[in-house]
Amino acid sequence: MSLITTAALALAPRRAPVHKRSRHRCRATEYYDDSPPCLLVCSSKECKRKGALKTYEMLSQSDQASCGMIKVTGVRCFSECADGPNVKVNPEGVVLNGIKTAEDVEAVIQRALDFQD
């Protein structure tokens, strides 16, 4: 391989890895004005121990989620698991920590809907 080719390869932009899982479609870069807010629930091992599955169930079984006003999905990690369970509100992009109770869940839903208005 010539020196020019090696230098060109070093300067070439790297492509992001393609993930085979396509169920996580709620990203801030893919948000459109007419789409509902998306609540991303951390599903890492540490957040699961702290109650993330219960948080996910409460969010997904809420009236707003069942009528399509918000989307709820699980994601890998936000690197804040010490304060979990964590929920990220998109398109706002803020990560809320320690969402465990029904009052916390209602506050998250209200924040997502208020940001949309």
XYZ file of C-alpha atoms in Angstrom:
117
model
C 0.000 0.000 0.000
C 1.430 3.361 -0.909
C 1.980 6.204 1.520
C -0.714 8.323 -0.120
C -3.316 5.614 0.222
C -2.444 5.068 3.883
C -2.711 8.800 4.614
C -6.004 9.013 2.742
C -7.390 6.151 4.807
C -6.258 7.821 8.036
C -8.019 11.062 7.116
C -11.175 9.449 5.773
C -14.219 9.943 7.991
C -15.175 6.881 9.969
C -18.632 5.475 9.655
C -20.682 4.915 12.757
C -21.394 1.263 13.520
C -24.712 0.030 12.233
C -26.851 -1.504 14.944
C -29.027 -4.417 13.963
C -31.718 -3.527 16.480
C -34.137 -1.114 14.928
C -36.730 -0.815 17.661
C -35.094 2.284 19.243
C -36.345 4.911 16.837
C -36.819 7.838 19.221
C -33.680 9.897 18.850
C -33.404 13.650 19.134
C -32.048 13.917 15.600
C -35.064 12.093 14.199
C -37.675 14.205 15.942
C -40.267 15.936 13.808
C -42.689 18.652 14.883
C -45.775 16.519 14.327
C -44.467 13.406 16.099
C -45.287 12.864 19.777
C -42.642 13.293 22.492
C -40.580 10.202 23.207
C -39.655 8.950 26.669
C -36.547 6.756 26.694
C -36.214 4.507 29.742
C -32.774 3.165 30.637
C -32.788 -0.627 30.701
C -29.256 -1.299 31.926
C -28.656 -3.866 34.628
C -28.154 -1.254 37.356
C -31.320 0.693 36.463
C -33.305 -2.561 36.304
C -32.186 -3.332 39.855
C -33.461 0.065 40.931
C -36.886 -0.393 39.330
C -36.600 0.611 35.666
C -38.966 -2.153 34.511
C -41.697 -0.875 36.831
C -41.060 2.677 35.580
C -41.291 1.492 31.985
C -44.568 -0.310 32.686
C -46.088 2.719 34.420
C -45.089 4.993 31.529
C -46.264 2.645 28.797
C -49.580 1.927 30.536
C -50.410 5.592 31.073
C -53.395 7.101 29.312
C -51.179 9.421 27.256
C -49.112 6.522 25.913
C -52.127 4.373 25.088
C -53.777 7.135 23.047
C -50.549 7.991 21.181
C -49.745 11.348 22.791
C -46.283 10.081 23.821
C -43.996 7.210 22.831
C -42.208 5.062 25.404
C -39.223 2.887 24.581
C -36.293 1.270 26.355
C -32.660 2.090 25.597
C -29.296 0.794 26.724
C -27.791 3.385 29.061
C -27.340 7.104 29.724
C -24.250 6.577 31.944
C -26.113 7.894 34.982
C -27.205 4.566 36.468
C -26.049 5.453 39.981
C -29.066 7.781 40.186
C -31.497 5.500 38.309
C -33.958 4.575 37.072
C -33.443 7.217 34.395
C -35.798 8.583 31.760
C -34.740 10.836 28.884
C -37.372 13.215 27.528
C -36.993 13.805 23.788
C -36.960 16.256 22.012
C -35.945 18.263 25.102
C -32.983 15.941 25.627
C -32.921 16.107 29.418
C -32.282 12.964 31.498
C -34.389 12.736 34.653
C -33.044 10.569 37.474
C -34.758 8.487 40.144
C -38.140 8.068 38.438
C -39.764 5.424 40.656
C -43.193 6.505 41.874
C -46.473 7.192 40.106
C -46.081 10.895 40.949
C -42.645 10.922 39.284
C -44.098 9.252 36.192
C -46.916 11.806 35.959
C -44.395 14.638 36.310
C -42.280 13.200 33.468
C -45.325 12.837 31.216
C -46.470 16.360 32.004
C -42.985 17.734 31.291
C -42.919 15.977 27.917
C -46.346 17.288 26.967
C -45.561 20.830 28.190
C -42.358 20.925 26.130
C -44.314 19.974 23.030
C -46.685 22.948 23.400
